[in-house]
Amino acid sequence: EIVLTQSPDFQSVTPKEKVTITCRASQSIGSSLHWYQQKPDQSPKLLIKYASQSISGVPSRFSGSGSGTDFTLTINSLEAEDAATYFCHQSSGLRSTFGGGTKVEI
Amino acid sequence: QVHLVESGGGLVNPGGFLRLSCAASGFTFSDYYMSWIRQAPGKGLEWVSYISDSGSTIHYADSVKGRFTISRDNAESALSLLMNSLRVEDTAVYYCARDIGIASAFDIWGQGTMVTVSS
């Protein structure tokens, strides 16, 4: 099983700050890494697919980068509505796995 | 509007069974791979199972293999998850989700249905 390790677990930030969340895979997964945002009592929402590809309707302040084993989600100029938990997800191979999540508090 | 609506959750004793359903609307269901993903209270996400668009390819997480069965009815635009030999650790919100490709990212999620396994 491919293990995804996210860091940090928790981040307290102020509006307009830049946020960087990392996700490290236990083995190379190419670009098969996706990012989701989950707000309290809501379902997850897809933010970034295949490491860096944008999703229609997602604000441009969200961006992703990386390949192989190391990936980054960046939120530029954080807004209050971005308070949420962020998960990475790998789809390499037959069985998906998720990272443990990063809670962003504003 | 693209929608996924889960149902069938509830309280069940350890060792019991439950069948979850997911009704899809607003898109051609038979064109998409589908998955079940769960989230234990206050915890992260765990992929459970996926089924190909035709239903011919199925995979399970090791934690549920042999106990859970995923299936689909493309004529009814419906996805199901039959859960047997339920354990306390299966307690979670269960989401159905649409795959954007073949075992890829999940672009549409249902609202989830809660399964509680407790005596």
PDB file of C-alpha atoms in Angstrom:
ATOM      1  CA  GLU A   1       0.000   0.000   0.000  1.00  0.00           C
ATOM      2  CA  ILE A   2       1.244   3.458  -0.902  1.00  0.00           C
ATOM      3  CA  VAL A   3       1.341   5.661   2.203  1.00  0.00           C
ATOM      4  CA  LEU A   4       0.864   9.419   1.886  1.00  0.00           C
ATOM      5  CA  THR A   5       2.311  11.609   4.634  1.00  0.00           C
ATOM      6  CA  GLN A   6       1.009  15.146   4.848  1.00  0.00           C
ATOM      7  CA  SER A   7       2.580  18.018   6.720  1.00  0.00           C
ATOM      8  CA  PRO A   8       1.811  19.961   8.729  1.00  0.00           C
ATOM      9  CA  ASP A   9      -1.134  18.361  10.507  1.00  0.00           C
ATOM     10  CA  PHE A  10      -2.417  21.771  11.542  1.00  0.00           C
ATOM     11  CA  GLN A  11      -1.715  25.324  10.483  1.00  0.00           C
ATOM     12  CA  SER A  12      -3.056  28.546  11.957  1.00  0.00           C
ATOM     13  CA  VAL A  13      -2.825  31.411   9.481  1.00  0.00           C
ATOM     14  CA  THR A  14      -4.063  34.955   8.859  1.00  0.00           C
ATOM     15  CA  PRO A  15      -5.973  36.208   5.795  1.00  0.00           C
ATOM     16  CA  LYS A  16      -3.833  37.046   2.738  1.00  0.00           C
ATOM     17  CA  GLU A  17      -1.087  34.756   3.998  1.00  0.00           C
ATOM     18  CA  LYS A  18       0.430  32.115   1.687  1.00  0.00           C
ATOM     19  CA  VAL A  19      -0.108  28.522   2.766  1.00  0.00           C
ATOM     20  CA  THR A  20       1.974  25.542   1.670  1.00  0.00           C
ATOM     21  CA  ILE A  21       0.963  21.946   2.399  1.00  0.00           C
ATOM     22  CA  THR A  22       3.179  19.043   1.470  1.00  0.00           C
ATOM     23  CA  CYS A  23       2.369  15.435   0.693  1.00  0.00           C
ATOM     24  CA  ARG A  24       5.049  12.755   0.464  1.00  0.00           C
ATOM     25  CA  ALA A  25       4.396   9.327  -1.064  1.00  0.00           C
ATOM     26  CA  SER A  26       6.136   6.177   0.176  1.00  0.00           C
ATOM     27  CA  GLN A  27       7.015   5.300  -3.438  1.00  0.00           C
ATOM     28  CA  SER A  28       6.952   7.082  -6.765  1.00  0.00           C
ATOM     29  CA  ILE A  29       3.447   7.755  -8.073  1.00  0.00           C
ATOM     30  CA  GLY A  30       4.289   9.917 -11.079  1.00  0.00           C
ATOM     31  CA  SER A  31       1.663  12.659 -11.209  1.00  0.00           C
ATOM     32  CA  SER A  32      -1.239  10.563  -9.871  1.00  0.00           C
ATOM     33  CA  LEU A  33      -1.782  12.882  -6.926  1.00  0.00           C
ATOM     34  CA  HIS A  34      -4.934  14.906  -6.280  1.00  0.00           C
ATOM     35  CA  TRP A  35      -5.954  17.474  -3.657  1.00  0.00           C
ATOM     36  CA  TYR A  36      -9.313  17.959  -1.911  1.00  0.00           C
ATOM     37  CA  GLN A  37     -10.789  20.514   0.441  1.00  0.00           C
ATOM     38  CA  GLN A  38     -13.268  19.467   3.121  1.00  0.00           C
ATOM     39  CA  LYS A  39     -15.152  21.963   5.241  1.00  0.00           C
ATOM     40  CA  PRO A  40     -16.933  20.900   8.451  1.00  0.00           C
ATOM     41  CA  ASP A  41     -20.017  18.761   7.811  1.00  0.00           C
ATOM     42  CA  GLN A  42     -19.442  18.849   4.062  1.00  0.00           C
ATOM     43  CA  SER A  43     -18.245  16.343   1.493  1.00  0.00           C
ATOM     44  CA  PRO A  44     -14.741  16.703   0.072  1.00  0.00           C
ATOM     45  CA  LYS A  45     -14.298  18.922  -2.987  1.00  0.00           C
ATOM     46  CA  LEU A  46     -11.713  18.300  -5.709  1.00  0.00           C
ATOM     47  CA  LEU A  47      -9.248  21.205  -5.952  1.00  0.00           C
ATOM     48  CA  ILE A  48      -6.347  19.949  -8.070  1.00  0.00           C
ATOM     49  CA  LYS A  49      -5.979  16.811 -10.203  1.00  0.00           C
ATOM     50  CA  TYR A  50      -2.814  15.093 -11.399  1.00  0.00           C
ATOM     51  CA  ALA A  51      -0.534  17.154  -9.175  1.00  0.00           C
ATOM     52  CA  SER A  52      -0.929  20.483 -10.952  1.00  0.00           C
ATOM     53  CA  GLN A  53      -4.009  20.501 -13.179  1.00  0.00           C
ATOM     54  CA  SER A  54      -6.624  23.053 -12.244  1.00  0.00           C
ATOM     55  CA  ILE A  55     -10.315  22.257 -11.781  1.00  0.00           C
ATOM     56  CA  SER A  56     -13.055  24.396 -13.307  1.00  0.00           C
ATOM     57  CA  GLY A  57     -14.664  26.642 -10.715  1.00  0.00           C
ATOM     58  CA  VAL A  58     -11.815  26.417  -8.208  1.00  0.00           C
ATOM     59  CA  PRO A  59     -10.238  29.820  -7.420  1.00  0.00           C
ATOM     60  CA  SER A  60      -6.884  30.432  -9.055  1.00  0.00           C
ATOM     61  CA  ARG A  61      -5.216  31.020  -5.681  1.00  0.00           C
ATOM     62  CA  PHE A  62      -5.100  27.211  -5.332  1.00  0.00           C
ATOM     63  CA  SER A  63      -2.213  25.555  -7.170  1.00  0.00           C
ATOM     64  CA  GLY A  64      -0.333  22.286  -7.036  1.00  0.00           C
ATOM     65  CA  SER A  65       3.120  21.078  -7.976  1.00  0.00           C
ATOM     66  CA  GLY A  66       5.387  18.081  -7.732  1.00  0.00           C
ATOM     67  CA  SER A  67       5.915  14.630  -9.160  1.00  0.00           C
ATOM     68  CA  GLY A  68       7.312  11.300  -8.088  1.00  0.00           C
ATOM     69  CA  THR A  69       7.146  11.301  -4.294  1.00  0.00           C
ATOM     70  CA  ASP A  70       6.951  14.954  -3.259  1.00  0.00           C
ATOM     71  CA  PHE A  71       3.973  17.206  -3.858  1.00  0.00           C
ATOM     72  CA  THR A  72       2.801  20.624  -2.714  1.00  0.00           C
ATOM     73  CA  LEU A  73      -0.518  22.408  -2.496  1.00  0.00           C
ATOM     74  CA  THR A  74      -0.188  26.193  -2.350  1.00  0.00           C
ATOM     75  CA  ILE A  75      -2.898  28.635  -1.390  1.00  0.00           C
ATOM     76  CA  ASN A  76      -1.936  32.174  -2.335  1.00  0.00           C
ATOM     77  CA  SER A  77      -3.499  35.078  -0.470  1.00  0.00           C
ATOM     78  CA  LEU A  78      -5.627  32.950   1.825  1.00  0.00           C
ATOM     79  CA  GLU A  79      -9.236  33.987   2.331  1.00  0.00           C
ATOM     80  CA  ALA A  80     -11.455  33.320   5.350  1.00  0.00           C
ATOM     81  CA  GLU A  81     -13.536  30.846   3.341  1.00  0.00           C
ATOM     82  CA  ASP A  82     -10.435  28.657   2.878  1.00  0.00           C
ATOM     83  CA  ALA A  83     -10.620  27.440   6.489  1.00  0.00           C
ATOM     84  CA  ALA A  84     -10.900  23.682   5.987  1.00  0.00           C
ATOM     85  CA  THR A  85      -9.070  20.378   6.074  1.00  0.00           C
ATOM     86  CA  TYR A  86      -7.044  19.518   2.984  1.00  0.00           C
ATOM     87  CA  PHE A  87      -6.331  15.953   1.862  1.00  0.00           C
ATOM     88  CA  CYS A  88      -4.014  14.551  -0.761  1.00  0.00           C
ATOM     89  CA  HIS A  89      -5.013  11.369  -2.604  1.00  0.00           C
ATOM     90  CA  GLN A  90      -3.012   9.033  -4.824  1.00  0.00           C
ATOM     91  CA  SER A  91      -4.529   6.926  -7.597  1.00  0.00           C
ATOM     92  CA  SER A  92      -1.437   5.103  -8.792  1.00  0.00           C
ATOM     93  CA  GLY A  93      -1.975   1.349  -9.005  1.00  0.00           C
ATOM     94  CA  LEU A  94      -5.115  -0.518  -8.094  1.00  0.00           C
ATOM     95  CA  ARG A  95      -5.850   0.889  -4.653  1.00  0.00           C
ATOM     96  CA  SER A  96      -6.225   4.538  -3.759  1.00  0.00           C
ATOM     97  CA  THR A  97      -4.982   5.989  -0.508  1.00  0.00           C
ATOM     98  CA  PHE A  98      -5.387   9.361   1.174  1.00  0.00           C
ATOM     99  CA  GLY A  99      -3.102  11.467   3.288  1.00  0.00           C
ATOM    100  CA  GLY A 100      -4.010  12.124   6.904  1.00  0.00           C
ATOM    101  CA  GLY A 101      -5.163  15.684   6.247  1.00  0.00           C
ATOM    102  CA  THR A 102      -4.008  19.202   7.096  1.00  0.00           C
ATOM    103  CA  LYS A 103      -6.370  21.428   9.034  1.00  0.00           C
ATOM    104  CA  VAL A 104      -6.050  25.109   8.135  1.00  0.00           C
ATOM    105  CA  GLU A 105      -7.467  27.461  10.724  1.00  0.00           C
ATOM    106  CA  ILE A 106      -7.863  31.179  10.207  1.00  0.00           C
TER     107      ILE A 106
ATOM    108  CA  GLN B   1     -27.224  19.261 -12.068  1.00  0.00           C
ATOM    109  CA  VAL B   2     -24.945  16.366 -11.285  1.00  0.00           C
ATOM    110  CA  HIS B   3     -25.955  14.639  -8.060  1.00  0.00           C
ATOM    111  CA  LEU B   4     -25.097  11.591  -5.997  1.00  0.00           C
ATOM    112  CA  VAL B   5     -27.387  10.686  -3.109  1.00  0.00           C
ATOM    113  CA  GLU B   6     -26.490   7.929  -0.658  1.00  0.00           C
ATOM    114  CA  SER B   7     -28.938   6.049   1.531  1.00  0.00           C
ATOM    115  CA  GLY B   8     -29.138   2.945   3.691  1.00  0.00           C
ATOM    116  CA  GLY B   9     -26.958   3.885   6.629  1.00  0.00           C
ATOM    117  CA  GLY B  10     -27.936   3.208  10.225  1.00  0.00           C
ATOM    118  CA  LEU B  11     -27.121   1.433  13.461  1.00  0.00           C
ATOM    119  CA  VAL B  12     -26.179  -2.245  13.235  1.00  0.00           C
ATOM    120  CA  ASN B  13     -24.754  -4.813  15.653  1.00  0.00           C
ATOM    121  CA  PRO B  14     -21.240  -6.173  15.196  1.00  0.00           C
ATOM    122  CA  GLY B  15     -21.385  -9.118  12.821  1.00  0.00           C
ATOM    123  CA  GLY B  16     -24.455  -7.688  11.116  1.00  0.00           C
ATOM    124  CA  PHE B  17     -24.978  -6.500   7.594  1.00  0.00           C
ATOM    125  CA  LEU B  18     -26.133  -3.383   5.789  1.00  0.00           C
ATOM    126  CA  ARG B  19     -26.685  -2.399   2.173  1.00  0.00           C
ATOM    127  CA  LEU B  20     -25.853   1.121   1.053  1.00  0.00           C
ATOM    128  CA  SER B  21     -27.214   2.668  -2.118  1.00  0.00           C
ATOM    129  CA  CYS B  22     -26.153   5.640  -4.199  1.00  0.00           C
ATOM    130  CA  ALA B  23     -28.516   7.216  -6.716  1.00  0.00           C
ATOM    131  CA  ALA B  24     -26.882   9.149  -9.545  1.00  0.00           C
ATOM    132  CA  SER B  25     -28.476  11.843 -11.684  1.00  0.00           C
ATOM    133  CA  GLY B  26     -27.475  14.560 -14.134  1.00  0.00           C
ATOM    134  CA  PHE B  27     -24.855  12.546 -16.010  1.00  0.00           C
ATOM    135  CA  THR B  28     -24.460   9.324 -18.003  1.00  0.00           C
ATOM    136  CA  PHE B  29     -23.790   6.942 -15.115  1.00  0.00           C
ATOM    137  CA  SER B  30     -22.620   4.099 -17.343  1.00  0.00           C
ATOM    138  CA  ASP B  31     -19.690   6.205 -18.619  1.00  0.00           C
ATOM    139  CA  TYR B  32     -17.967   6.476 -15.246  1.00  0.00           C
ATOM    140  CA  TYR B  33     -15.991   4.419 -12.762  1.00  0.00           C
ATOM    141  CA  MET B  34     -17.451   4.809  -9.257  1.00  0.00           C
ATOM    142  CA  SER B  35     -16.043   4.412  -5.770  1.00  0.00           C
ATOM    143  CA  TRP B  36     -17.039   4.170  -2.131  1.00  0.00           C
ATOM    144  CA  ILE B  37     -14.931   6.144   0.338  1.00  0.00           C
ATOM    145  CA  ARG B  38     -15.468   6.304   4.094  1.00  0.00           C
ATOM    146  CA  GLN B  39     -14.545   8.637   6.928  1.00  0.00           C
ATOM    147  CA  ALA B  40     -14.591   7.548  10.559  1.00  0.00           C
ATOM    148  CA  PRO B  41     -15.772  10.234  13.009  1.00  0.00           C
ATOM    149  CA  GLY B  42     -13.107  12.926  13.333  1.00  0.00           C
ATOM    150  CA  LYS B  43     -10.717  10.991  11.103  1.00  0.00           C
ATOM    151  CA  GLY B  44      -9.369  11.091   7.566  1.00  0.00           C
ATOM    152  CA  LEU B  45     -10.618   9.572   4.333  1.00  0.00           C
ATOM    153  CA  GLU B  46     -10.284   5.886   3.467  1.00  0.00           C
ATOM    154  CA  TRP B  47     -10.947   4.520  -0.016  1.00  0.00           C
ATOM    155  CA  VAL B  48     -13.101   1.381   0.244  1.00  0.00           C
ATOM    156  CA  SER B  49     -13.809   0.046  -3.239  1.00  0.00           C
ATOM    157  CA  TYR B  50     -14.189   0.927  -6.890  1.00  0.00           C
ATOM    158  CA  ILE B  51     -16.087  -0.545  -9.817  1.00  0.00           C
ATOM    159  CA  SER B  52     -15.476   0.078 -13.504  1.00  0.00           C
ATOM    160  CA  ASP B  53     -18.046   1.633 -15.812  1.00  0.00           C
ATOM    161  CA  SER B  54     -19.213  -1.761 -17.064  1.00  0.00           C
ATOM    162  CA  GLY B  55     -18.920  -3.449 -13.679  1.00  0.00           C
ATOM    163  CA  SER B  56     -16.339  -5.917 -14.961  1.00  0.00           C
ATOM    164  CA  THR B  57     -13.445  -4.614 -12.854  1.00  0.00           C
ATOM    165  CA  ILE B  58     -13.683  -4.312  -9.078  1.00  0.00           C
ATOM    166  CA  HIS B  59     -11.133  -3.684  -6.353  1.00  0.00           C
ATOM    167  CA  TYR B  60     -11.360  -3.446  -2.572  1.00  0.00           C
ATOM    168  CA  ALA B  61      -9.258  -2.085   0.253  1.00  0.00           C
ATOM    169  CA  ASP B  62      -7.652  -4.880   2.269  1.00  0.00           C
ATOM    170  CA  SER B  63      -9.648  -3.771   5.319  1.00  0.00           C
ATOM    171  CA  VAL B  64     -12.973  -4.752   3.688  1.00  0.00           C
ATOM    172  CA  LYS B  65     -11.982  -7.442   1.187  1.00  0.00           C
ATOM    173  CA  GLY B  66     -14.086 -10.553   1.606  1.00  0.00           C
ATOM    174  CA  ARG B  67     -16.739  -8.724   3.633  1.00  0.00           C
ATOM    175  CA  PHE B  68     -17.968  -5.941   1.336  1.00  0.00           C
ATOM    176  CA  THR B  69     -19.375  -6.259  -2.198  1.00  0.00           C
ATOM    177  CA  ILE B  70     -19.720  -3.366  -4.611  1.00  0.00           C
ATOM    178  CA  SER B  71     -22.141  -3.504  -7.530  1.00  0.00           C
ATOM    179  CA  ARG B  72     -23.903  -1.226  -9.976  1.00  0.00           C
ATOM    180  CA  ASP B  73     -27.058  -1.106 -12.076  1.00  0.00           C
ATOM    181  CA  ASN B  74     -26.401   1.125 -15.062  1.00  0.00           C
ATOM    182  CA  ALA B  75     -30.017   0.960 -16.207  1.00  0.00           C
ATOM    183  CA  GLU B  76     -31.072   2.456 -12.870  1.00  0.00           C
ATOM    184  CA  SER B  77     -28.016   4.728 -12.461  1.00  0.00           C
ATOM    185  CA  ALA B  78     -27.428   3.132  -9.086  1.00  0.00           C
ATOM    186  CA  LEU B  79     -24.385   2.043  -7.097  1.00  0.00           C
ATOM    187  CA  SER B  80     -24.539  -0.320  -4.118  1.00  0.00           C
ATOM    188  CA  LEU B  81     -22.320  -1.538  -1.323  1.00  0.00           C
ATOM    189  CA  LEU B  82     -23.288  -4.698   0.548  1.00  0.00           C
ATOM    190  CA  MET B  83     -21.478  -4.820   3.860  1.00  0.00           C
ATOM    191  CA  ASN B  84     -21.330  -8.101   5.778  1.00  0.00           C
ATOM    192  CA  SER B  85     -19.628  -9.161   9.018  1.00  0.00           C
ATOM    193  CA  LEU B  86     -19.565  -5.568  10.142  1.00  0.00           C
ATOM    194  CA  ARG B  87     -17.039  -4.517  12.777  1.00  0.00           C
ATOM    195  CA  VAL B  88     -16.952  -1.599  15.194  1.00  0.00           C
ATOM    196  CA  GLU B  89     -14.097  -0.143  13.128  1.00  0.00           C
ATOM    197  CA  ASP B  90     -16.383   0.061  10.071  1.00  0.00           C
ATOM    198  CA  THR B  91     -18.238   2.911  11.778  1.00  0.00           C
ATOM    199  CA  ALA B  92     -17.980   5.877   9.425  1.00  0.00           C
ATOM    200  CA  VAL B  93     -19.694   8.190   6.994  1.00  0.00           C
ATOM    201  CA  TYR B  94     -19.758   6.407   3.650  1.00  0.00           C
ATOM    202  CA  TYR B  95     -19.531   8.499   0.497  1.00  0.00           C
ATOM    203  CA  CYS B  96     -20.066   7.444  -3.082  1.00  0.00           C
ATOM    204  CA  ALA B  97     -17.942   9.352  -5.562  1.00  0.00           C
ATOM    205  CA  ARG B  98     -17.572   9.679  -9.316  1.00  0.00           C
ATOM    206  CA  ASP B  99     -14.170   8.999 -10.834  1.00  0.00           C
ATOM    207  CA  ILE B 100     -12.982  11.374 -13.558  1.00  0.00           C
ATOM    208  CA  GLY B 101     -11.132   8.583 -15.313  1.00  0.00           C
ATOM    209  CA  ILE B 102      -9.971   5.054 -14.630  1.00  0.00           C
ATOM    210  CA  ALA B 103      -9.144   4.804 -10.917  1.00  0.00           C
ATOM    211  CA  SER B 104      -8.380   8.521 -10.889  1.00  0.00           C
ATOM    212  CA  ALA B 105      -9.552  11.593  -8.988  1.00  0.00           C
ATOM    213  CA  PHE B 106     -13.065  11.954  -7.574  1.00  0.00           C
ATOM    214  CA  ASP B 107     -14.873  14.992  -8.925  1.00  0.00           C
ATOM    215  CA  ILE B 108     -18.395  14.463  -7.600  1.00  0.00           C
ATOM    216  CA  TRP B 109     -19.220  13.267  -4.072  1.00  0.00           C
ATOM    217  CA  GLY B 110     -22.509  12.474  -2.391  1.00  0.00           C
ATOM    218  CA  GLN B 111     -23.478  13.928   0.968  1.00  0.00           C
ATOM    219  CA  GLY B 112     -22.643  10.676   2.735  1.00  0.00           C
ATOM    220  CA  THR B 113     -24.577   8.196   4.855  1.00  0.00           C
ATOM    221  CA  MET B 114     -23.608   7.308   8.435  1.00  0.00           C
ATOM    222  CA  VAL B 115     -23.003   3.700   9.412  1.00  0.00           C
ATOM    223  CA  THR B 116     -22.659   2.945  13.113  1.00  0.00           C
ATOM    224  CA  VAL B 117     -21.599  -0.527  14.226  1.00  0.00           C
ATOM    225  CA  SER B 118     -22.226  -0.949  17.923  1.00  0.00           C
ATOM    226  CA  SER B 119     -23.870  -3.310  20.375  1.00  0.00           C
TER     227      SER B 119
END
